[in-house]
């Protein structure tokens, strides 16, 4: 075994990347990098019926999106995952591959046979109906459910006869009797298990179909894993795996079991609490930096008042001593706060690039074919057409529009809703929303008419916030209008919302024609509602 620290994450591709798996991957990554070690990605896909290449792709892409890059794994993390399964031998990265269990069957077969030859494992022919009766009987007397060992001592002839009859069998590992299996968990301290309460466990359906508890022991040994950092739901598997390590002559590894992620009601995080798949958070518009920062605090306390860490800072600060034993509460409000912070810190060009797909999906804009042009040292800029108004909008104009809400949004998916007033041709709102506090409707209408005439007199170049704000405030003072009674109805007329960016910012992006159209529309609404 190498003296180098080597950690791993070994997800099963039977579903999308779960938050719990992503958090475990992060902790393994941080621990390895903190100690100049290696982080390994292994795909546990021996369950061929439930494993699906699309789930493997989701796992790979989710980890790469978070920036959790593996040093060894089924593909190179810097390359697009074009071939998830059935690729050429040698496409994996690392010297201990392949890194998919489905491609390691011959290796497992060799070790299974070794255990059988040494009488440390045996074939069991008990039917599931027999085992169920056995478990029910044990429950009635308050005994822990475990296999009775009925097939543990079959003679050679009995074994031969049962196989000849074509009876289905599995391979069981002999759990040594009267053993106290002790190990020091790096998070929970000393743990002890009584082997008499475990019973002989199934480790393979046959020589070509190993199961989790067996395959993981072989892989961790051959890939020279030094530390197993995983969820506390695996604690009960640890004594079984330690006993198999001993039976095969493998060294015992270091174990650390992370607290479960809990919902606000302190039950295990599930779909009833909201999204559990990392991909759902990505689609909703959470940023990878925010997700990474948020997940790091699910069970870990850096013992500092600092709340926001970069990936590099997390590596420098991370220690298993900071991981707690009690469940980590998933707080969506905190995630929203962190994500909003990263949104506000982001350059407007990058933020606009990330928001465009949400506007396209909402049906507000579409690409104008063959309209890309290159900005030096930046990226390709695409021009768009606003579907509702049939007007062109440049990327630079989109930047100005999205900048209106950069300080307010918490996630990217909010952009279409908060900026719909810009992309729609007509906006709908109740006339009463135009009224500032208890101001008379006639007064509000007259104020809008004064502002309309003033704006009509200005050239297009003055429709910029820095020029316009001063001019309109001078007009308000000259006409002896209250600031609220003058600007509130303008903002509502332009946005149709009770909460929106300020009127000067909106005028700048709507420009002269659309600004005047909406103010005229507001005046018309008020005229219809004034007796």
Coordinates of C-alpha atoms in Angstrom, one line a residue:
X1 CA 0.0 0.0 0.0
X2 CA 1.1 3.6 -0.8
X3 CA 1.6 6.0 2.1
X4 CA -0.2 8.7 0.0
X5 CA -3.7 9.7 1.1
X6 CA -6.1 8.4 -1.4
X7 CA -9.9 9.0 -1.1
X8 CA -12.7 8.0 -3.4
X9 CA -16.4 8.5 -4.2
X10 CA -18.2 5.5 -5.7
X11 CA -21.7 6.4 -6.8
X12 CA -24.1 4.0 -8.4
X13 CA -25.5 5.2 -11.7
X14 CA -29.1 4.2 -10.7
X15 CA -30.3 7.8 -10.4
X16 CA -29.2 11.4 -10.8
X17 CA -26.4 12.8 -8.6
X18 CA -27.9 13.3 -5.2
X19 CA -26.9 16.1 -2.9
X20 CA -25.7 13.6 -0.3
X21 CA -23.4 12.0 -2.8
X22 CA -22.2 15.4 -4.0
X23 CA -21.4 16.5 -0.4
X24 CA -19.5 13.2 0.2
X25 CA -17.5 13.7 -3.0
X26 CA -16.7 17.3 -1.8
X27 CA -15.5 16.2 1.6
X28 CA -13.3 13.4 0.0
X29 CA -11.9 15.9 -2.5
X30 CA -11.1 18.5 0.2
X31 CA -9.5 15.9 2.5
X32 CA -7.3 14.5 -0.3
X33 CA -6.2 17.9 -1.6
X34 CA -5.5 19.2 1.9
X35 CA -3.0 16.4 2.4
X36 CA -1.5 16.4 -1.2
X37 CA -3.4 13.2 -1.9
X38 CA -5.4 11.8 -4.8
X39 CA -9.2 11.8 -5.2
X40 CA -10.6 8.8 -7.2
X41 CA -14.0 8.5 -8.9
X42 CA -15.3 4.9 -9.3
X43 CA -18.6 3.9 -10.8
X44 CA -20.3 1.1 -8.9
X45 CA -22.5 -0.3 -11.7
X46 CA -22.6 -4.0 -11.0
X47 CA -26.4 -3.7 -10.7
X48 CA -26.8 -3.9 -14.5
X49 CA -30.6 -3.9 -14.4
X50 CA -30.9 -0.5 -12.7
X51 CA -27.7 1.1 -13.9
X52 CA -28.1 3.6 -16.8
X53 CA -25.5 5.5 -18.8
X54 CA -27.6 8.6 -18.6
X55 CA -27.3 8.6 -14.8
X56 CA -23.5 8.1 -15.1
X57 CA -23.3 11.0 -17.4
X58 CA -25.4 13.1 -14.9
X59 CA -22.9 12.2 -12.1
X60 CA -19.8 13.0 -14.1
X61 CA -21.2 16.3 -15.4
X62 CA -22.5 17.3 -12.0
X63 CA -19.1 16.8 -10.3
X64 CA -17.4 18.6 -13.1
X65 CA -19.9 21.5 -12.9
X66 CA -19.1 21.8 -9.2
X67 CA -15.3 21.8 -9.9
X68 CA -14.8 18.5 -8.0
X69 CA -12.3 17.0 -10.5
X70 CA -11.0 13.5 -9.9
X71 CA -7.4 12.5 -10.4
X72 CA -8.3 9.0 -11.5
X73 CA -11.6 7.8 -12.9
X74 CA -13.6 6.3 -15.8
X75 CA -12.8 9.3 -18.1
X76 CA -10.5 12.3 -18.0
X77 CA -12.4 15.1 -16.2
X78 CA -11.0 17.7 -18.7
X79 CA -12.5 15.9 -21.7
X80 CA -16.2 15.9 -22.6
X81 CA -17.9 12.6 -21.6
X82 CA -18.7 11.6 -25.1
X83 CA -18.5 7.9 -24.4
X84 CA -19.9 6.9 -21.0
X85 CA -20.1 3.2 -21.6
X86 CA -18.5 0.9 -24.1
X87 CA -15.5 3.1 -24.8
X88 CA -12.1 1.8 -25.8
X89 CA -10.0 0.2 -23.2
X90 CA -7.6 2.7 -21.7
X91 CA -9.8 5.7 -22.0
X92 CA -9.9 5.9 -18.2
X93 CA -7.4 8.1 -16.3
X94 CA -5.2 6.4 -13.6
X95 CA -3.1 3.3 -13.3
X96 CA -5.6 1.2 -11.3
X97 CA -8.4 1.1 -13.8
X98 CA -10.8 0.3 -15.2
X99 CA -12.9 2.4 -12.8
X100 CA -16.3 1.0 -13.6
X101 CA -17.1 -2.2 -11.6
X102 CA -18.9 -3.7 -14.7
X103 CA -15.5 -3.8 -16.4
X104 CA -13.8 -5.5 -13.4
X105 CA -15.8 -8.7 -13.2
X106 CA -12.8 -11.0 -13.8
X107 CA -10.9 -9.4 -10.9
X108 CA -13.9 -10.0 -8.5
X109 CA -14.3 -13.5 -9.8
X110 CA -10.7 -14.3 -8.8
X111 CA -11.2 -13.2 -5.2
X112 CA -14.6 -14.8 -4.9
X113 CA -13.0 -18.1 -5.9
X114 CA -10.2 -17.6 -3.4
X115 CA -12.8 -17.2 -0.6
X116 CA -14.7 -20.3 -1.7
X117 CA -11.5 -22.3 -2.0
X118 CA -10.4 -21.3 1.5
X119 CA -13.9 -22.1 2.9
X120 CA -14.4 -18.5 3.9
X121 CA -17.4 -18.3 1.6
X122 CA -20.0 -20.8 0.5
X123 CA -23.0 -21.4 -1.8
X124 CA -26.4 -20.9 -0.2
X125 CA -29.5 -22.4 -1.8
X126 CA -32.1 -21.1 0.5
X127 CA -35.1 -19.6 -1.3
X128 CA -36.3 -16.1 -0.5
X129 CA -39.5 -17.5 0.9
X130 CA -37.5 -19.6 3.4
X131 CA -35.4 -16.5 4.4
X132 CA -38.5 -14.4 4.9
X133 CA -40.0 -17.0 7.2
X134 CA -36.8 -17.1 9.1
X135 CA -36.7 -13.3 9.5
X136 CA -40.4 -13.2 10.7
X137 CA -39.7 -16.0 13.3
X138 CA -36.7 -14.0 14.6
X139 CA -38.8 -10.8 14.9
X140 CA -41.4 -12.6 17.0
X141 CA -38.8 -13.4 19.7
X142 CA -37.1 -10.1 19.4
X143 CA -33.9 -11.5 17.8
X144 CA -32.0 -9.5 15.2
X145 CA -32.8 -10.7 11.7
X146 CA -29.8 -12.6 10.4
X147 CA -29.2 -15.7 8.3
X148 CA -29.3 -19.0 10.3
X149 CA -26.4 -20.6 8.5
X150 CA -28.5 -23.5 7.1
X151 CA -26.2 -23.9 4.1
X152 CA -23.0 -23.1 5.8
X153 CA -21.9 -26.7 6.2
X154 CA -23.2 -28.5 3.1
X155 CA -21.1 -31.5 2.1
X156 CA -19.5 -31.8 -1.3
X157 CA -22.1 -34.3 -2.5
X158 CA -25.0 -32.3 -1.2
X159 CA -23.5 -29.3 -3.0
X160 CA -23.1 -31.2 -6.2
X161 CA -26.7 -32.6 -6.1
X162 CA -28.2 -29.2 -5.5
X163 CA -26.3 -27.7 -8.4
X164 CA -27.3 -30.6 -10.6
X165 CA -31.0 -30.0 -9.7
X166 CA -30.5 -26.4 -11.0
X167 CA -31.4 -24.8 -7.7
X168 CA -30.6 -21.1 -7.6
X169 CA -27.9 -20.1 -5.2
X170 CA -25.9 -17.1 -3.9
X171 CA -22.5 -16.8 -2.4
X172 CA -22.3 -16.0 1.3
X173 CA -19.3 -14.8 3.3
X174 CA -18.7 -16.6 6.6
X175 CA -18.8 -14.0 9.4
X176 CA -16.4 -15.2 12.1
X177 CA -18.2 -16.0 15.4
X178 CA -17.6 -14.4 18.8
X179 CA -15.7 -11.4 17.4
X180 CA -15.8 -7.9 18.6
X181 CA -15.1 -5.8 15.5
X182 CA -13.6 -2.5 16.7
X183 CA -12.4 0.5 14.7
X184 CA -11.8 4.1 15.3
X185 CA -14.1 6.3 13.3
X186 CA -12.3 9.6 12.5
X187 CA -15.6 11.5 13.2
X188 CA -17.4 9.4 15.8
X189 CA -14.5 7.9 17.8
X190 CA -14.3 4.2 18.9
X191 CA -17.1 1.9 17.5
X192 CA -17.6 -1.8 18.3
X193 CA -19.8 -4.4 16.7
X194 CA -20.6 -8.0 17.8
X195 CA -20.1 -10.4 14.9
X196 CA -22.7 -12.8 16.3
X197 CA -25.4 -10.2 15.5
X198 CA -24.5 -10.0 11.8
X199 CA -24.9 -13.4 10.3
X200 CA -23.3 -14.7 7.1
X201 CA -23.9 -12.1 4.4
X202 CA -24.5 -12.5 0.6
X203 CA -21.5 -11.1 -1.3
X204 CA -22.4 -12.3 -4.8
X205 CA -25.3 -13.7 -6.8
X206 CA -22.8 -15.9 -8.6
X207 CA -19.1 -15.7 -9.7
X208 CA -19.9 -13.1 -12.3
X209 CA -22.3 -11.0 -10.3
X210 CA -20.6 -9.5 -7.1
X211 CA -22.5 -7.4 -4.7
X212 CA -21.6 -4.1 -3.1
X213 CA -20.1 -5.2 0.2
X214 CA -17.7 -7.5 -1.6
X215 CA -16.8 -5.5 -4.7
X216 CA -16.0 -2.4 -2.7
X217 CA -13.5 -4.2 -0.5
X218 CA -11.6 -5.5 -3.6
X219 CA -11.6 -2.1 -5.3
X220 CA -10.5 -0.1 -2.3
X221 CA -7.6 -2.5 -1.8
X222 CA -6.5 -2.7 -5.4
X223 CA -6.9 1.1 -5.9
X224 CA -4.9 1.7 -2.7
X225 CA -7.6 3.8 -1.1
X226 CA -6.4 5.0 2.4
X227 CA -9.5 6.7 3.8
X228 CA -13.2 5.9 3.4
X229 CA -15.2 9.0 3.9
X230 CA -19.0 8.3 3.5
X231 CA -22.4 8.8 5.0
X232 CA -23.4 7.4 8.4
X233 CA -25.9 5.1 6.7
X234 CA -22.9 2.9 5.8
X235 CA -21.7 2.4 9.4
X236 CA -23.4 -1.0 9.6
X237 CA -21.5 -2.1 6.5
X238 CA -18.1 -1.2 8.0
X239 CA -17.7 -4.3 10.3
X240 CA -18.7 -6.6 7.4
X241 CA -16.1 -5.0 5.2
X242 CA -13.4 -5.1 7.9
X243 CA -14.0 -8.8 8.3
X244 CA -13.7 -9.4 4.6
X245 CA -10.5 -7.3 4.5
X246 CA -9.1 -9.6 7.2
X247 CA -10.2 -12.8 5.4
X248 CA -8.4 -11.7 2.2
X249 CA -5.3 -10.5 4.0
X250 CA -5.9 -6.8 3.1
X251 CA -5.0 -4.0 5.5
X252 CA -7.8 -2.2 7.4
X253 CA -8.4 1.3 6.1
X254 CA -9.3 4.5 7.9
X255 CA -13.1 5.2 8.2
X256 CA -15.0 8.5 8.7
X257 CA -18.8 8.5 8.6
X258 CA -20.5 11.8 7.7
X259 CA -23.8 13.0 9.3
X260 CA -26.9 12.6 7.2
X261 CA -28.4 15.7 5.5
X262 CA -31.7 16.4 7.1
X263 CA -34.7 18.5 6.0
X264 CA -36.0 21.3 8.2
X265 CA -38.2 18.8 10.1
X266 CA -35.0 16.9 11.0
X267 CA -36.0 13.8 8.9
X268 CA -33.7 12.5 6.2
X269 CA -33.7 14.8 3.2
X270 CA -36.1 13.6 0.6
X271 CA -38.2 14.9 -2.3
X272 CA -40.9 16.0 0.0
X273 CA -38.5 18.7 1.3
X274 CA -37.8 19.9 -2.3
X275 CA -35.2 19.0 -4.9
X276 CA -32.6 16.4 -3.9
X277 CA -30.9 16.0 -7.3
X278 CA -27.9 18.4 -7.9
X279 CA -29.1 18.8 -11.5
X280 CA -32.4 20.3 -10.3
X281 CA -30.5 23.0 -8.5
X282 CA -28.3 23.6 -11.5
X283 CA -31.4 24.0 -13.7
X284 CA -33.0 26.4 -11.2
X285 CA -30.0 28.7 -11.6
X286 CA -27.8 28.1 -8.6
X287 CA -24.2 28.7 -9.3
X288 CA -21.5 26.0 -8.8
X289 CA -19.5 28.2 -6.4
X290 CA -22.5 28.8 -4.3
X291 CA -23.5 25.1 -4.2
X292 CA -19.9 24.1 -3.3
X293 CA -19.8 26.7 -0.5
X294 CA -23.2 25.7 0.8
X295 CA -22.5 21.9 0.8
X296 CA -19.2 22.4 2.7
X297 CA -21.2 23.7 5.7
X298 CA -23.6 20.7 5.7
X299 CA -22.0 19.0 8.7
X300 CA -18.7 20.9 8.8
X301 CA -17.8 23.8 10.9
X302 CA -14.6 25.7 10.1
X303 CA -14.7 27.3 13.6
X304 CA -14.6 30.8 12.2
X305 CA -17.1 33.6 11.6
X306 CA -16.3 33.6 7.9
X307 CA -19.3 32.4 5.9
X308 CA -18.1 32.4 2.2
X309 CA -15.1 30.3 1.0
X310 CA -13.6 29.7 -2.4
X311 CA -12.8 26.2 -3.3
X312 CA -9.1 26.9 -2.6
X313 CA -9.9 28.3 0.8
X314 CA -12.0 25.3 1.6
X315 CA -9.1 23.0 0.8
X316 CA -6.8 25.1 3.1
X317 CA -9.3 25.1 6.0
X318 CA -10.9 21.6 5.8
X319 CA -10.4 19.1 8.6
X320 CA -12.4 16.0 9.6
X321 CA -12.2 17.3 13.2
X322 CA -14.6 20.0 12.2
X323 CA -17.2 17.5 11.0
X324 CA -20.0 17.0 13.5
X325 CA -21.9 13.8 14.5
X326 CA -25.4 15.2 14.4
X327 CA -27.5 15.6 11.2
X328 CA -26.8 18.6 8.9
X329 CA -30.0 20.7 8.3
X330 CA -30.6 21.7 4.7
X331 CA -31.6 25.4 4.8
X332 CA -32.8 26.6 1.4
X333 CA -32.8 30.2 2.7
X334 CA -29.1 30.1 3.4
X335 CA -28.4 28.6 -0.1
X336 CA -30.4 31.4 -1.6
X337 CA -28.4 34.0 0.4
X338 CA -25.1 32.5 -0.7
X339 CA -26.2 32.2 -4.3
X340 CA -27.4 35.8 -4.3
X341 CA -24.0 36.9 -3.0
X342 CA -22.2 35.2 -5.8
X343 CA -24.7 36.6 -8.4
X344 CA -23.9 40.1 -7.1
X345 CA -20.2 39.5 -7.3
X346 CA -20.3 38.2 -10.9
X347 CA -19.2 40.2 -13.9
X348 CA -22.3 41.4 -15.9
X349 CA -21.0 39.8 -19.1
X350 CA -20.8 36.4 -17.5
X351 CA -24.1 36.8 -15.7
X352 CA -25.8 37.8 -18.9
X353 CA -24.3 34.8 -20.7
X354 CA -25.7 32.5 -17.9
X355 CA -29.2 34.2 -17.9
X356 CA -29.8 34.1 -21.7
X357 CA -30.9 30.4 -21.7
X358 CA -33.6 31.2 -19.2
X359 CA -34.9 34.1 -21.3
X360 CA -34.9 31.8 -24.4
X361 CA -36.8 29.1 -22.5
X362 CA -39.3 31.6 -21.3
X363 CA -40.0 32.6 -25.0
X364 CA -38.8 36.2 -24.6
X365 CA -35.8 36.1 -27.0
X366 CA -34.4 34.0 -29.7
X367 CA -31.0 33.9 -31.5
X368 CA -30.6 35.6 -34.8
X369 CA -28.9 33.1 -37.0
X370 CA -25.3 33.9 -38.2
X371 CA -25.1 37.0 -36.1
X372 CA -22.2 36.2 -33.8
X373 CA -19.2 38.5 -33.7
X374 CA -16.0 38.3 -31.6
X375 CA -15.0 40.7 -28.9
X376 CA -11.2 40.6 -28.4
X377 CA -10.0 38.6 -25.4
X378 CA -13.6 37.9 -24.4
X379 CA -16.1 35.6 -26.1
X380 CA -18.4 35.4 -29.1
X381 CA -21.3 37.7 -28.8
X382 CA -24.7 36.7 -30.1
X383 CA -27.4 39.0 -31.3
X384 CA -31.1 38.3 -30.4
X385 CA -34.6 39.2 -31.3
X386 CA -37.3 39.8 -28.7
X387 CA -40.1 37.5 -29.7
X388 CA -42.9 39.6 -28.1
X389 CA -41.9 42.9 -29.6
X390 CA -40.2 41.7 -32.7
X391 CA -37.2 44.0 -32.0
X392 CA -33.6 43.2 -32.1
X393 CA -31.5 43.4 -28.9
X394 CA -27.8 43.2 -28.7
X395 CA -25.8 41.4 -26.1
X396 CA -24.7 44.7 -24.7
X397 CA -28.3 45.8 -24.3
X398 CA -29.1 42.5 -22.6
X399 CA -26.3 43.3 -20.1
X400 CA -28.0 46.6 -19.2
X401 CA -31.4 44.9 -18.8
X402 CA -30.1 42.1 -16.6
X403 CA -28.0 44.6 -14.6
X404 CA -31.3 46.1 -13.4
X405 CA -31.9 43.0 -11.2
X406 CA -28.4 41.8 -10.4
X407 CA -28.6 43.2 -6.9
X408 CA -32.0 41.6 -6.2
X409 CA -32.2 38.1 -7.7
X410 CA -31.2 35.1 -5.7
X411 CA -31.1 32.6 -8.6
X412 CA -30.9 32.8 -12.3
X413 CA -34.3 31.3 -13.0
X414 CA -35.9 34.4 -11.5
X415 CA -34.7 36.6 -14.4
X416 CA -37.6 36.0 -16.8
X417 CA -40.2 36.8 -14.1
X418 CA -38.6 39.9 -12.7
X419 CA -37.7 41.3 -16.1
X420 CA -40.9 40.3 -18.0
X421 CA -41.9 44.0 -18.2
X422 CA -39.0 44.6 -20.5
X423 CA -39.6 41.8 -22.9
X424 CA -43.4 42.0 -23.2
X425 CA -45.0 44.4 -25.6
X426 CA -47.9 45.2 -23.2
X427 CA -47.9 44.9 -19.4
X428 CA -51.0 44.3 -17.2
X429 CA -51.6 45.9 -13.8
X430 CA -54.5 47.5 -11.9
X431 CA -54.9 51.3 -12.2
X432 CA -54.9 51.6 -8.4
X433 CA -51.3 50.4 -8.3
X434 CA -50.3 53.8 -9.9
X435 CA -51.5 55.7 -6.9
X436 CA -48.9 56.9 -4.4
X437 CA -50.3 56.4 -0.9
X438 CA -53.4 58.6 -0.6
X439 CA -52.6 61.0 -3.5
X440 CA -55.7 62.0 -5.6
X441 CA -56.0 60.2 -8.9
X442 CA -56.3 63.5 -10.8
X443 CA -53.0 64.6 -9.3
X444 CA -51.2 61.4 -10.3
X445 CA -52.6 61.7 -13.8
X446 CA -51.5 65.4 -14.1
X447 CA -48.0 64.5 -12.8
X448 CA -47.7 61.8 -15.5
X449 CA -48.9 64.2 -18.2
X450 CA -46.3 66.8 -17.2
X451 CA -43.6 64.1 -17.2
X452 CA -44.8 62.8 -20.6
X453 CA -44.5 66.2 -22.2
X454 CA -41.1 66.8 -20.7
X455 CA -39.8 63.4 -21.9
X456 CA -41.2 64.0 -25.4
X457 CA -39.1 67.2 -25.6
X458 CA -35.8 65.4 -24.8
X459 CA -33.5 63.9 -27.4
X460 CA -32.9 60.2 -27.4
X461 CA -29.3 60.7 -26.1
X462 CA -30.7 62.1 -22.9
X463 CA -32.4 58.9 -22.0
X464 CA -29.5 57.7 -19.9
X465 CA -29.7 57.5 -16.1
X466 CA -26.9 59.9 -15.4
X467 CA -28.5 62.7 -17.6
X468 CA -32.1 61.9 -17.0
X469 CA -32.2 61.7 -13.2
X470 CA -30.9 65.2 -12.7
X471 CA -33.3 66.7 -15.3
X472 CA -36.4 65.0 -13.9
X473 CA -35.6 65.9 -10.3
X474 CA -35.2 69.5 -11.4
X475 CA -38.6 69.3 -13.1
X476 CA -40.2 67.8 -10.0
X477 CA -38.9 70.7 -7.9
X478 CA -40.0 73.3 -10.5
X479 CA -43.5 71.9 -10.7
X480 CA -43.7 71.5 -6.9
X481 CA -44.5 67.8 -7.1
X482 CA -43.8 65.4 -4.3
X483 CA -41.0 62.9 -5.2
X484 CA -43.1 59.9 -4.4
X485 CA -46.2 61.1 -6.2
X486 CA -44.1 61.8 -9.3
X487 CA -41.8 58.8 -9.5
X488 CA -43.9 56.0 -8.0
X489 CA -46.5 56.1 -10.8
X490 CA -43.7 56.4 -13.4
X491 CA -42.0 53.2 -12.1
X492 CA -45.4 51.3 -12.0
X493 CA -46.2 52.6 -15.5
X494 CA -42.9 51.2 -16.8
X495 CA -42.8 47.9 -15.0
X496 CA -46.4 47.1 -13.9
X497 CA -44.9 45.9 -10.6
X498 CA -45.1 47.0 -7.0
X499 CA -41.4 46.0 -6.6
X500 CA -39.0 46.7 -9.4
X501 CA -35.8 48.6 -10.2
X502 CA -35.9 52.4 -10.0
X503 CA -37.6 54.5 -12.8
X504 CA -34.4 56.0 -14.1
X505 CA -32.8 52.6 -14.6
X506 CA -35.9 51.3 -16.4
X507 CA -36.1 54.3 -18.7
X508 CA -32.5 53.9 -19.7
X509 CA -33.1 50.3 -21.0
X510 CA -36.6 50.9 -22.4
X511 CA -35.5 54.1 -24.2
X512 CA -37.6 56.9 -25.4
X513 CA -40.3 55.3 -27.6
X514 CA -41.2 52.4 -25.2
X515 CA -41.1 54.7 -22.1
X516 CA -43.5 57.2 -23.6
X517 CA -45.8 54.4 -24.8
X518 CA -46.1 53.1 -21.3
X519 CA -46.6 56.4 -19.6
X520 CA -49.4 57.2 -22.2
X521 CA -50.9 53.8 -21.3
X522 CA -50.9 54.7 -17.6
X523 CA -52.5 58.0 -18.3
X524 CA -55.3 56.3 -20.3
X525 CA -55.8 53.8 -17.4
X526 CA -56.3 56.6 -14.9
X527 CA -58.5 58.6 -17.3
X528 CA -60.9 55.7 -17.6
X529 CA -61.1 55.3 -13.8
X530 CA -61.6 59.0 -13.0
X531 CA -65.3 60.0 -12.8

